[in-house]
Coordinates of N, CA and C in Angstrom, one line a residue:
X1143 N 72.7 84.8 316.3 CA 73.6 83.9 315.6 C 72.9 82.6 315.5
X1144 N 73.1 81.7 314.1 CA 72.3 80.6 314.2 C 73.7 79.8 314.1
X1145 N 73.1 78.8 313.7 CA 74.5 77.3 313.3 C 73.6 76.4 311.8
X1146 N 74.2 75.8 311.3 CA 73.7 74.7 310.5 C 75.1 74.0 309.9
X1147 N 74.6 72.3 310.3 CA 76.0 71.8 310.2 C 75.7 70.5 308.6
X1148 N 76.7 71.2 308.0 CA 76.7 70.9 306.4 C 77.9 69.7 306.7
X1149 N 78.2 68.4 305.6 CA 78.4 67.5 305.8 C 79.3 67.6 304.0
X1150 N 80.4 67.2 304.2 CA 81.3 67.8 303.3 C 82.7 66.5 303.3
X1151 N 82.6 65.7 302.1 CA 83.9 64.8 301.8 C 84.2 64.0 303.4
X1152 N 83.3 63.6 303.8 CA 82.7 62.9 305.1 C 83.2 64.1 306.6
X1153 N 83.3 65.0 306.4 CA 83.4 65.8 307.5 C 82.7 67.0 307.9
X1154 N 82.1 66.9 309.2 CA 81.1 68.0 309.3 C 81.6 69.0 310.0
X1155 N 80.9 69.8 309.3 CA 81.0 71.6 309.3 C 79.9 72.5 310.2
X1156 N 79.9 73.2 311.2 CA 79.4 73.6 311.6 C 79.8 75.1 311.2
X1157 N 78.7 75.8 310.8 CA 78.6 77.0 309.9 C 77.7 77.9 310.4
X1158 N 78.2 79.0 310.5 CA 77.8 80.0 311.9 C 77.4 81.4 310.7
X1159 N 76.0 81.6 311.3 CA 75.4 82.9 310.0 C 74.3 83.4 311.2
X1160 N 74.0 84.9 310.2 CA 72.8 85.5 310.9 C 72.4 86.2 309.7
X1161 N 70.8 86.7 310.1 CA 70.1 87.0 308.6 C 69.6 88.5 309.1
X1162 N 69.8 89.4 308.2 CA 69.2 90.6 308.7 C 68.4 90.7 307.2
X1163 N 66.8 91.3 307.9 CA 65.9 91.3 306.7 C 65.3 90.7 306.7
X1164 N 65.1 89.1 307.2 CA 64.3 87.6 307.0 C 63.5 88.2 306.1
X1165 N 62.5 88.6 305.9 CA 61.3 88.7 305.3 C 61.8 89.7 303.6
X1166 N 62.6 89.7 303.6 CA 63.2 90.7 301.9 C 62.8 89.5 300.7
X1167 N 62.9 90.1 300.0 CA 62.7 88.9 299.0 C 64.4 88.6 298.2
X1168 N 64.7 90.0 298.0 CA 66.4 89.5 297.0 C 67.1 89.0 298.4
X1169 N 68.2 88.4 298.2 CA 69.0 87.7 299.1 C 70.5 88.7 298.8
X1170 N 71.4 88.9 299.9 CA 72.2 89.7 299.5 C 73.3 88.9 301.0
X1171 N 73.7 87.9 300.3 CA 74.6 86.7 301.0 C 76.5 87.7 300.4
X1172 N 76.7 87.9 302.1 CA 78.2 88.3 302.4 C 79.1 87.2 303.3
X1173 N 80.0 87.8 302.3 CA 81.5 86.7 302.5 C 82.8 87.7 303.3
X1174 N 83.2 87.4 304.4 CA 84.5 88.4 304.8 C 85.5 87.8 304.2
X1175 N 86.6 88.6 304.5 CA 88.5 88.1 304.0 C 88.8 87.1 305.0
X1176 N 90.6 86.6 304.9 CA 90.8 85.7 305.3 C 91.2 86.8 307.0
X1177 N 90.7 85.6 307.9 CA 91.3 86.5 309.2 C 90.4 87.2 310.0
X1178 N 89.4 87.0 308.9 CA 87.9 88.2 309.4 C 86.8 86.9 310.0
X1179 N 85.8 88.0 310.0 CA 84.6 86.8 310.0 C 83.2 88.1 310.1
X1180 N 81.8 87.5 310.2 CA 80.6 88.3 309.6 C 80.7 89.3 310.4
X1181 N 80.9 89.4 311.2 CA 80.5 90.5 312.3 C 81.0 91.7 311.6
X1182 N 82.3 92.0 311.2 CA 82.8 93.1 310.9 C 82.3 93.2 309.3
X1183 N 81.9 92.7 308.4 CA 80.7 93.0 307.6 C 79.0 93.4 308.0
X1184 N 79.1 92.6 308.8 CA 77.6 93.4 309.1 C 77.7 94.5 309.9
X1185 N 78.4 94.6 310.6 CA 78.8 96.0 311.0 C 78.9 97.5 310.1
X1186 N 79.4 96.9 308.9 CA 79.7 98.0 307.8 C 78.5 98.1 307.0
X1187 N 77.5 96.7 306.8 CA 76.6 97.1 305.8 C 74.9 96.5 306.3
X1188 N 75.2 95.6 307.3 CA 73.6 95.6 307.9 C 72.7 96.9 308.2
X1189 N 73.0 98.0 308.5 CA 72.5 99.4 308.2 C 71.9 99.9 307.0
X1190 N 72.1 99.4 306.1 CA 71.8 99.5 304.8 C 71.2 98.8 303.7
X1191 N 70.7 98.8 302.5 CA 69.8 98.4 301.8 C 68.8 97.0 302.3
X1192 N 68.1 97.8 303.2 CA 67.0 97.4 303.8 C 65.9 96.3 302.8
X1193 N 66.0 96.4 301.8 CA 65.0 96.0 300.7 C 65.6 94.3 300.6
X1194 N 66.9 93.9 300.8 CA 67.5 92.8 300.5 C 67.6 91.7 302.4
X1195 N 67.7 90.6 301.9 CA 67.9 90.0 303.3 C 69.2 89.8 303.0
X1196 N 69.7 90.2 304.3 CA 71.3 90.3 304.2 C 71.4 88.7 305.1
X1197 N 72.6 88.2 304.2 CA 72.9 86.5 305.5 C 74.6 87.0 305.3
X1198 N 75.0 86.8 306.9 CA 76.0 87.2 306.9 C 76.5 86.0 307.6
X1199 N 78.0 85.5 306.7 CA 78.4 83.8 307.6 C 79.7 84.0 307.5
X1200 N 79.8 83.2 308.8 CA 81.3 82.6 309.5 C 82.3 81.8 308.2
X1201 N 83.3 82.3 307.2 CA 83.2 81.1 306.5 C 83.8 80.1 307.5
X1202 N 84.4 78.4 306.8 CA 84.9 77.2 307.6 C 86.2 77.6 308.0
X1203 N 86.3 77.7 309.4 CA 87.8 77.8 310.3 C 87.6 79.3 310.8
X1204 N 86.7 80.3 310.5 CA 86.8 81.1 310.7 C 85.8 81.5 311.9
X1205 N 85.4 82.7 312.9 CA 84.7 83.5 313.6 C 84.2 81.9 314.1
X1206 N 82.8 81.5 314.5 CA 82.5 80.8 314.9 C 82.2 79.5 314.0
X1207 N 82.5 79.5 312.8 CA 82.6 78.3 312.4 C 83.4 77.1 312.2
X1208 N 83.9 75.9 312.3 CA 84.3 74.8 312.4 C 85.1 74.2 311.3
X1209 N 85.6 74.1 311.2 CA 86.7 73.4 310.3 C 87.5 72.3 311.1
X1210 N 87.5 70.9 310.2 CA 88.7 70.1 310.5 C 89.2 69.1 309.5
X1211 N 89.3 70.0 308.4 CA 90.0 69.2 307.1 C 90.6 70.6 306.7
X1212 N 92.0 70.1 305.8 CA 92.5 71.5 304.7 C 91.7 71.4 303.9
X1213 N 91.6 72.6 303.4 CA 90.4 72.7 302.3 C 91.3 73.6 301.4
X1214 N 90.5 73.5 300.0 CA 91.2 74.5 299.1 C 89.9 75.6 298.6
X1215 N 90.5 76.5 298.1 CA 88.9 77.5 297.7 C 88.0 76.8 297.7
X1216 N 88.5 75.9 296.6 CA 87.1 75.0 295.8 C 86.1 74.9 296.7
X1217 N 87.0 74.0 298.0 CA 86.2 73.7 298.9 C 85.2 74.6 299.7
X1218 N 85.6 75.4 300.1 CA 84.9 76.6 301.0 C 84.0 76.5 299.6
X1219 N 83.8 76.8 298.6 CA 82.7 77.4 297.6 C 81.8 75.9 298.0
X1220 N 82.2 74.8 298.0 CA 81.2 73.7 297.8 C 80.5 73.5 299.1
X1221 N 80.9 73.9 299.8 CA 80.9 73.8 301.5 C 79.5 74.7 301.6
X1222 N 79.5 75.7 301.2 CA 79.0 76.9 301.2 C 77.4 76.8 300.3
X1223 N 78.2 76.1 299.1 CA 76.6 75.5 298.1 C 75.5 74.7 298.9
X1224 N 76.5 73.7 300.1 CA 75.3 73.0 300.7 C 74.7 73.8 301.6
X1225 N 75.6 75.2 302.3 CA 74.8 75.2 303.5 C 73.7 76.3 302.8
X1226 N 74.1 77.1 301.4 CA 73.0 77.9 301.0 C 71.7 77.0 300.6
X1227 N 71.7 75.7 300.3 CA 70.6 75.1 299.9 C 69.9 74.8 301.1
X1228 N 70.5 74.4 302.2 CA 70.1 74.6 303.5 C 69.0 75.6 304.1
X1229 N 69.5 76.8 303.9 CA 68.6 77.4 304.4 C 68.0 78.3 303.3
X1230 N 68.0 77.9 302.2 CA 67.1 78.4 301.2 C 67.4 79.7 300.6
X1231 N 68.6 79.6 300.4 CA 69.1 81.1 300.0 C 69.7 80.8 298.3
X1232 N 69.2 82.2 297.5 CA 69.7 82.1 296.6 C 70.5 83.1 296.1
X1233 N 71.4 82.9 294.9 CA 72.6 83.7 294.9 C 72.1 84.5 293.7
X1234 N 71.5 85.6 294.2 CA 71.1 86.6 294.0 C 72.1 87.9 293.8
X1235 N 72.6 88.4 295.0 CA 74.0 88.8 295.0 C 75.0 88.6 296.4
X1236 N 76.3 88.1 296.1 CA 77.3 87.9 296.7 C 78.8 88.9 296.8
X1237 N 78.4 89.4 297.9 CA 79.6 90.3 297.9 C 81.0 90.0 298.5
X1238 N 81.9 89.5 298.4 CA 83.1 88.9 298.9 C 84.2 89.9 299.0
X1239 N 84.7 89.6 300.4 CA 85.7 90.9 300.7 C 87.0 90.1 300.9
X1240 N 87.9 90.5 300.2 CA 89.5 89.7 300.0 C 89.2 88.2 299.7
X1241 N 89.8 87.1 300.4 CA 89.6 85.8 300.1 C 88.1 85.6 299.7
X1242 N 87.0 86.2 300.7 CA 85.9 86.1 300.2 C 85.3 86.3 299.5
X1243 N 86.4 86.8 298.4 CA 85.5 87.7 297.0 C 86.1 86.4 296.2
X1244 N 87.1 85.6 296.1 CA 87.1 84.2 295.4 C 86.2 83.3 295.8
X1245 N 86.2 83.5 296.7 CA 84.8 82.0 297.0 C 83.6 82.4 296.5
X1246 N 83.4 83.9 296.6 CA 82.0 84.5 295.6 C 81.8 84.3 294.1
X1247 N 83.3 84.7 293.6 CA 83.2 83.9 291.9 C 82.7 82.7 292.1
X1248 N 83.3 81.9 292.9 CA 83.0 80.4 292.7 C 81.5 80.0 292.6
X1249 N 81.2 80.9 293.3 CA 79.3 80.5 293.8 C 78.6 80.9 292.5
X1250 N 79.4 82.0 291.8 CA 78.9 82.6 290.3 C 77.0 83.0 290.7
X1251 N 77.6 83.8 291.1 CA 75.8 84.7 291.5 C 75.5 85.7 289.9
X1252 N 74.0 86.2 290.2 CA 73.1 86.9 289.6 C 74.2 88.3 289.0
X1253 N 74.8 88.9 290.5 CA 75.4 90.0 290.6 C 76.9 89.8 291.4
X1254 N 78.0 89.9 291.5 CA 78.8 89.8 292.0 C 79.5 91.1 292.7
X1255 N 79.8 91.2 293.7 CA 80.2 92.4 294.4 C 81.2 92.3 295.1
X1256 N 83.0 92.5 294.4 CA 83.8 92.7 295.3 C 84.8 93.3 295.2
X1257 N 85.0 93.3 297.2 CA 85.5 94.5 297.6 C 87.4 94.3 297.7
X1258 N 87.8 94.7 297.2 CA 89.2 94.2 297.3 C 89.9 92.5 297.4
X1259 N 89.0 92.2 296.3 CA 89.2 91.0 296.1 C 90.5 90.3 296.0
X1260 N 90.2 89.3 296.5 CA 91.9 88.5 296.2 C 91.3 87.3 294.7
X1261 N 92.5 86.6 294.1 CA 92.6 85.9 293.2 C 93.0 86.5 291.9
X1262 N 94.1 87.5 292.1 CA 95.1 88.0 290.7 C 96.1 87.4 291.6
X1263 N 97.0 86.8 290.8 CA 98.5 86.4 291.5 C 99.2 87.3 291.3
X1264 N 99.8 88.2 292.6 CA 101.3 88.6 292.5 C 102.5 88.3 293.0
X1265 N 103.5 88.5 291.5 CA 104.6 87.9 292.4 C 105.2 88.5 293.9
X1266 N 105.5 87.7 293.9 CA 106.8 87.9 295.3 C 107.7 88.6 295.2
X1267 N 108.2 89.6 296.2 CA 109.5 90.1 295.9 C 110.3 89.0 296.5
X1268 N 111.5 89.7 295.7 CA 112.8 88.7 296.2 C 112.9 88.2 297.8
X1269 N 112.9 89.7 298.6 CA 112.7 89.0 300.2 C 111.9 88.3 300.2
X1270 N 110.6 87.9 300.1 CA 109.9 86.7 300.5 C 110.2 85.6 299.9
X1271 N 110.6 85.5 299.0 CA 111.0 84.5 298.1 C 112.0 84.0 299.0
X1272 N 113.0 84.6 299.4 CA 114.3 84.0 300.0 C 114.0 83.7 301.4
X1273 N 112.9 84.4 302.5 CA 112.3 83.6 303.3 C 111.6 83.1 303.6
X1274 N 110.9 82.3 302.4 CA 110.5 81.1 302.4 C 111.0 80.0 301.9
X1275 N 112.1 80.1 300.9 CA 113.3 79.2 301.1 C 114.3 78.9 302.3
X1276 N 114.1 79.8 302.8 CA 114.8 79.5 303.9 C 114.0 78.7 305.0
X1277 N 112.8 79.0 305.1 CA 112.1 78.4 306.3 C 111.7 77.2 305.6
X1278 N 111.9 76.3 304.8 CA 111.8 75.1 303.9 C 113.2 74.6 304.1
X1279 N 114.0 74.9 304.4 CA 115.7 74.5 304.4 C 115.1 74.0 306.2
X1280 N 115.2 75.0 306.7 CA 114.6 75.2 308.3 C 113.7 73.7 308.6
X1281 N 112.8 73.7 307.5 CA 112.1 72.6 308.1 C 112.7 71.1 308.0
X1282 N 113.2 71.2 306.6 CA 113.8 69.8 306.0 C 115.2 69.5 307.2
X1283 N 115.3 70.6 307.7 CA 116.4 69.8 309.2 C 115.4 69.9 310.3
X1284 N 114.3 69.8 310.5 CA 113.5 69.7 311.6 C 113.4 70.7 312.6
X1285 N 113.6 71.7 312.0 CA 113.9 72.9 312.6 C 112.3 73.6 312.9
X1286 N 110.7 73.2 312.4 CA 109.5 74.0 311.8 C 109.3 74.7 312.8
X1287 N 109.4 74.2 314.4 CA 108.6 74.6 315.4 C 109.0 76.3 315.4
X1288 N 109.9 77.0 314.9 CA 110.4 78.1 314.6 C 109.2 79.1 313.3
X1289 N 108.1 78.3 312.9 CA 107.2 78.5 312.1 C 106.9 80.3 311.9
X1290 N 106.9 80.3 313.7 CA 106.0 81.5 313.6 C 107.1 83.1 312.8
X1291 N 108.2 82.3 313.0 CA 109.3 83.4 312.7 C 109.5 83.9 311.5
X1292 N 108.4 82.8 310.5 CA 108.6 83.0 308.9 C 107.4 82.9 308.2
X1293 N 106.7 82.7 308.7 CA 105.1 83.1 308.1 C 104.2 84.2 308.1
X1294 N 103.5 84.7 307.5 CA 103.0 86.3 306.7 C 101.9 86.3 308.2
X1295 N 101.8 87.3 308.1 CA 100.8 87.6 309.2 C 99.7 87.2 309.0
X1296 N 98.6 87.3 307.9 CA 97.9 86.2 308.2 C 97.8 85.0 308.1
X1297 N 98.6 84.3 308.7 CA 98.9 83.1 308.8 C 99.6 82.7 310.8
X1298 N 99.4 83.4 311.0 CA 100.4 83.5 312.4 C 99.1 82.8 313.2
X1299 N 99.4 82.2 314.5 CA 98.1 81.9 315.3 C 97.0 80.9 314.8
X1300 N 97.4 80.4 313.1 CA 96.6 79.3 313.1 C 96.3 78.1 313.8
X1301 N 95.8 77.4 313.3 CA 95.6 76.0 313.8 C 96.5 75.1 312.5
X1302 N 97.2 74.0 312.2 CA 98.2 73.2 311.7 C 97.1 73.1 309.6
X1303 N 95.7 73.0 310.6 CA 95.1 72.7 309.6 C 94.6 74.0 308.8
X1304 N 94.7 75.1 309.5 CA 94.1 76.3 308.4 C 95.4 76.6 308.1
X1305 N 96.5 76.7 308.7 CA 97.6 76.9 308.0 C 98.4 76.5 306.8
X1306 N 97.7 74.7 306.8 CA 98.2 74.1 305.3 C 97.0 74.8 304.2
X1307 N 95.3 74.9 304.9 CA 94.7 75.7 303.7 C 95.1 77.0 303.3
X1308 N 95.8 78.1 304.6 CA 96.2 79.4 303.6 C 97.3 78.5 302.8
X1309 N 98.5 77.9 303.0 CA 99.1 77.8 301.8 C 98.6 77.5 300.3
X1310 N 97.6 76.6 300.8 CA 96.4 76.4 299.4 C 96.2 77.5 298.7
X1311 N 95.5 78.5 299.2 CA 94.7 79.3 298.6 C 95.8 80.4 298.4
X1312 N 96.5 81.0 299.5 CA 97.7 82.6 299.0 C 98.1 82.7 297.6
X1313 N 98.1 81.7 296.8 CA 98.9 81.8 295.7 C 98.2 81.4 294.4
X1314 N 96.5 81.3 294.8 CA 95.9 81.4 293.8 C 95.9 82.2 292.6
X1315 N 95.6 81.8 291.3 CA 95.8 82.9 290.3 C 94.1 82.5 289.5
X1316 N 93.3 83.2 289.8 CA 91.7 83.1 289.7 C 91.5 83.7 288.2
X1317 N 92.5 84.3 287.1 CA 92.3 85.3 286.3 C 91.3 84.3 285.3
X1318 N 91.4 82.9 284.7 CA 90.7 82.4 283.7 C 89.1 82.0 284.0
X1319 N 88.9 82.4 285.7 CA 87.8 82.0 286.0 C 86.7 83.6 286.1
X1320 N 87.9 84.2 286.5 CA 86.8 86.0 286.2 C 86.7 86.0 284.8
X1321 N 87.4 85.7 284.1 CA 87.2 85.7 282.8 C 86.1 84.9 281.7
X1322 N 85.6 83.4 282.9 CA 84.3 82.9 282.7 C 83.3 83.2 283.1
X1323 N 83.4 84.6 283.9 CA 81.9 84.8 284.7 C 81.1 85.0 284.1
X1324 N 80.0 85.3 283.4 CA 79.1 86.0 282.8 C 77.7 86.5 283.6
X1325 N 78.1 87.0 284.4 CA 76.8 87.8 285.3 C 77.7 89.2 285.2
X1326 N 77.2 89.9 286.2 CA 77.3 91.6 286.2 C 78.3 91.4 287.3
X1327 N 79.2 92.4 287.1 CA 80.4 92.2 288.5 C 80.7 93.6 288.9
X1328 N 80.5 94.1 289.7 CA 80.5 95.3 290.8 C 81.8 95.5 291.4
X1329 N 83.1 96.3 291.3 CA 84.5 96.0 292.0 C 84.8 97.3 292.9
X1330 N 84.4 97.4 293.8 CA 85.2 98.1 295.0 C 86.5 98.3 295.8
X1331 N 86.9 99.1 295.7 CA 88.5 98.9 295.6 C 88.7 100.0 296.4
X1332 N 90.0 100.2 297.1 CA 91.0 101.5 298.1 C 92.2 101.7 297.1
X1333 N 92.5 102.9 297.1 CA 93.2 102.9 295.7 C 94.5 102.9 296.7
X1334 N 94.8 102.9 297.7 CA 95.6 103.0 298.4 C 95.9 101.2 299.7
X1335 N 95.2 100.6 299.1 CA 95.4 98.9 299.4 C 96.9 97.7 298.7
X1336 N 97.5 97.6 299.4 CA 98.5 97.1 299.5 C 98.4 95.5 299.7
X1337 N 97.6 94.8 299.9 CA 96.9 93.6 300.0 C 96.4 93.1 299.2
X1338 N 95.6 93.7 298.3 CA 95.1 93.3 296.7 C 95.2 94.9 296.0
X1339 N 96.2 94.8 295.7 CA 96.5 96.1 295.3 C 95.4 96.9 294.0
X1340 N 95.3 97.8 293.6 CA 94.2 98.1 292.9 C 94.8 97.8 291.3
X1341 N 95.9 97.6 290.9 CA 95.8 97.1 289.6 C 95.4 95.5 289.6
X1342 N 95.5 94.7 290.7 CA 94.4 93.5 291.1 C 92.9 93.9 290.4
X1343 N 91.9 95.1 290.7 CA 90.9 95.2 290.5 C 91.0 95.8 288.8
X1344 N 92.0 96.4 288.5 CA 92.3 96.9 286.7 C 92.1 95.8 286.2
X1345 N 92.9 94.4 286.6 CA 93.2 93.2 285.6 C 91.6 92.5 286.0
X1346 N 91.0 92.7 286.8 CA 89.7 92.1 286.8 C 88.6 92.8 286.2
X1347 N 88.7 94.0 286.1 CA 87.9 95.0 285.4 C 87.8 94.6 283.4
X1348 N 89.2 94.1 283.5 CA 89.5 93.8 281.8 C 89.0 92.5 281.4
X1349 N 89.4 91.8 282.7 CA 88.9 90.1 282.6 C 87.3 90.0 282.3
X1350 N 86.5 90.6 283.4 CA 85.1 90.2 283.3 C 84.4 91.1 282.2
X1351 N 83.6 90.8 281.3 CA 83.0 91.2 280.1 C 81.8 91.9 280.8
X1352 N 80.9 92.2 281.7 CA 80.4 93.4 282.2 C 80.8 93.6 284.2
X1353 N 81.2 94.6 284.2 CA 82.2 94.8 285.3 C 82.0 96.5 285.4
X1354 N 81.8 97.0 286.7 CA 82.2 98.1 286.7 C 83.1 98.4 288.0
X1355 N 83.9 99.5 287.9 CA 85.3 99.7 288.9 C 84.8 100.6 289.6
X1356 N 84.8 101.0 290.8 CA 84.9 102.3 291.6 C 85.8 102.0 292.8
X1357 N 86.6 103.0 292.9 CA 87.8 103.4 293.6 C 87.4 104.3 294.5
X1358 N 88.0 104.1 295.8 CA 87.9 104.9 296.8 C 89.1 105.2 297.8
X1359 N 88.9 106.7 298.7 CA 90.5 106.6 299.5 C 90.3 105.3 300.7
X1360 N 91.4 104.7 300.7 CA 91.8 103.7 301.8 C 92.4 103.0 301.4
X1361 N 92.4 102.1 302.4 CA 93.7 100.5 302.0 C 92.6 99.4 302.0
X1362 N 92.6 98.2 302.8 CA 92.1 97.2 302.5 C 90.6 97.2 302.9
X1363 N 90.6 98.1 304.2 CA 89.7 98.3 304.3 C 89.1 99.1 304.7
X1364 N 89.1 99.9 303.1 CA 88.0 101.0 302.8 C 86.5 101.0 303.2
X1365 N 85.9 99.8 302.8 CA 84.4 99.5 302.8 C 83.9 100.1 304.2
X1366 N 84.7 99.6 305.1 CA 83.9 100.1 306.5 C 83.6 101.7 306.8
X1367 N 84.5 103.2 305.9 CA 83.9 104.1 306.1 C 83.2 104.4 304.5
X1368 N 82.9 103.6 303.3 CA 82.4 104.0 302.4 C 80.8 103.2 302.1
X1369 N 81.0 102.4 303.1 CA 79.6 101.4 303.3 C 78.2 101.8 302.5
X1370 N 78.0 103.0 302.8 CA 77.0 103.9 303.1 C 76.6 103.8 301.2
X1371 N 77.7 104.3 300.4 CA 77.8 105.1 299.3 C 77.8 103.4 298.2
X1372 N 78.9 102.6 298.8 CA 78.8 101.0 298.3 C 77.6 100.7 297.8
X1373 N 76.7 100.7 299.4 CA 75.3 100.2 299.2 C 74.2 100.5 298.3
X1374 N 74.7 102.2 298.1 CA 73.3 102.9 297.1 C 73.8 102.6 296.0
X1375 N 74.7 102.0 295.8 CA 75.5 101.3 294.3 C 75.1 100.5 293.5
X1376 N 75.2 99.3 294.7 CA 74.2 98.4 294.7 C 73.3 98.0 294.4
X1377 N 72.6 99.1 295.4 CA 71.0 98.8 295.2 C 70.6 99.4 293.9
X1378 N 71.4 100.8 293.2 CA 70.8 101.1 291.8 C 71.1 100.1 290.9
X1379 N 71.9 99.3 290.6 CA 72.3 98.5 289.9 C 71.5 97.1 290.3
X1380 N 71.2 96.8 291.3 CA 70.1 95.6 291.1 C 68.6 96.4 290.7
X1381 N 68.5 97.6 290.9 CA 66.7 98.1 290.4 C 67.2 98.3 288.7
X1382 N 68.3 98.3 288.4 CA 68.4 98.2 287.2 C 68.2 97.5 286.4
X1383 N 68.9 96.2 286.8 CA 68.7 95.1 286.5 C 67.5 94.2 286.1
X1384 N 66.5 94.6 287.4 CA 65.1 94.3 287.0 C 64.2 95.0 286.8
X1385 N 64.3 96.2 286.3 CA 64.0 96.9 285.2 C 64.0 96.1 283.6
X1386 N 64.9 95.5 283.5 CA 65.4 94.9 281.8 C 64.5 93.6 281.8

């Protein structure tokens, strides 16, 4: 594990990564979901396509990296621009798993790769709608310290400050920005995920003008037993690419 500490709207970020491959020439920079962090990505795909240097990072607030501002996507993507210029990485391909596959758009790579991405807005059913009006009534009488009794599971066990950023980001609606991507986009999906559900991955499949979908059995997270089959995906589609 390394550190490199990036310097962001006067506040510094210590940003926690490891590089498998050093010596590859394509760069193949992964992003986890919200709640996660690198480990359980490189676990699933450091094994695999050997030909690429994989950099696998903590995003800010997460596994071993540092956070102490709310940030909104935006931010984690700009956060992220400095620390890739940092250590010399280029966005070659970026693969983003849930939250992490929005902050991947944002970086707008060569190739884009993701896996049960978040940034289609769905609505809310009624029940959450009604308790989260309720825990907003709850607060406005001073009642918050009761927090943990009304907030989504990932959200439980924060710190004050990543908790006001998931509110930031949960409710993003990302569709006019997949719809500006213009690189190649790769979508992995569990046709059985309930967290970005897979007509999430349909409305992204229509949005981005070259996109391809592959579906697999599982929920959110499929990738960890389809790793294997992802990767050779991958890799034909980048020898494709530089082929042209």
């Amino acid at each position: 594990m390394a550190l490199k500490s990036v310097t962001y709207k006067a506040h510094t970020f210590d940003i926690s990564y490891e590089i498998v491959n050093p010596h590859a020439k394509v760069d193949f920079i992964v992003l986890h979901g919200w709640g996660s962090n690198k480990n359980l990505m490189k676990q699933s795909f450091s094994s695999y396509m050997k030909n690429f240097r994989h950099i696998y990072i903590d995003l800010p607030g997460f596994g071993n990296s540092s956070c102490s501002m709310v940030m909104t996507t935006e931010d984690v993507a700009q956060i992220l621009e400095l620390f890739l210029e940092q250590i010399d990485a280029k966005k070659d391909l970026i693969l983003g798993h849930s939250f992490g596959g929005k902050v991947a758009l944002l970086l707008n790579p060569k190739i884009l790769i993701l896996v049960a991405s978040a940034g289609i807005y769905i609505q809310k059913p009624l029940k959450i709608k009604l308790k989260i009006a309720f825990y907003k009534l709850m607060k406005s009488l001073g009642l918050s310290k009761f927090r943990s009794l009304f907030v989504a599971e990932d959200a439980k066990e924060l710190s004050e400050c990543m908790y006001e950023t998931f509110k930031n980001v949960v409710n993003e609606d990302f569709s006019d920005t997949f719809a500006h991507y213009d690189g190649k986009a790769l979508l992995f999906w569990g046709k059985d995920d309930t967290a970005t559900p897979l007509s999430s991955a349909q409305k992204i499949d229509q949005l981005v003008n070259d996109s391809q979908l592959e579906v697999y059995d599982g929920d959110h997270y499929f990738f960890m037993n389809s790793a294997e089959d992802i990767s050779q995906k991958i890799e034909k589609e980048v020898l494709k690419s530089l082929e042209k």
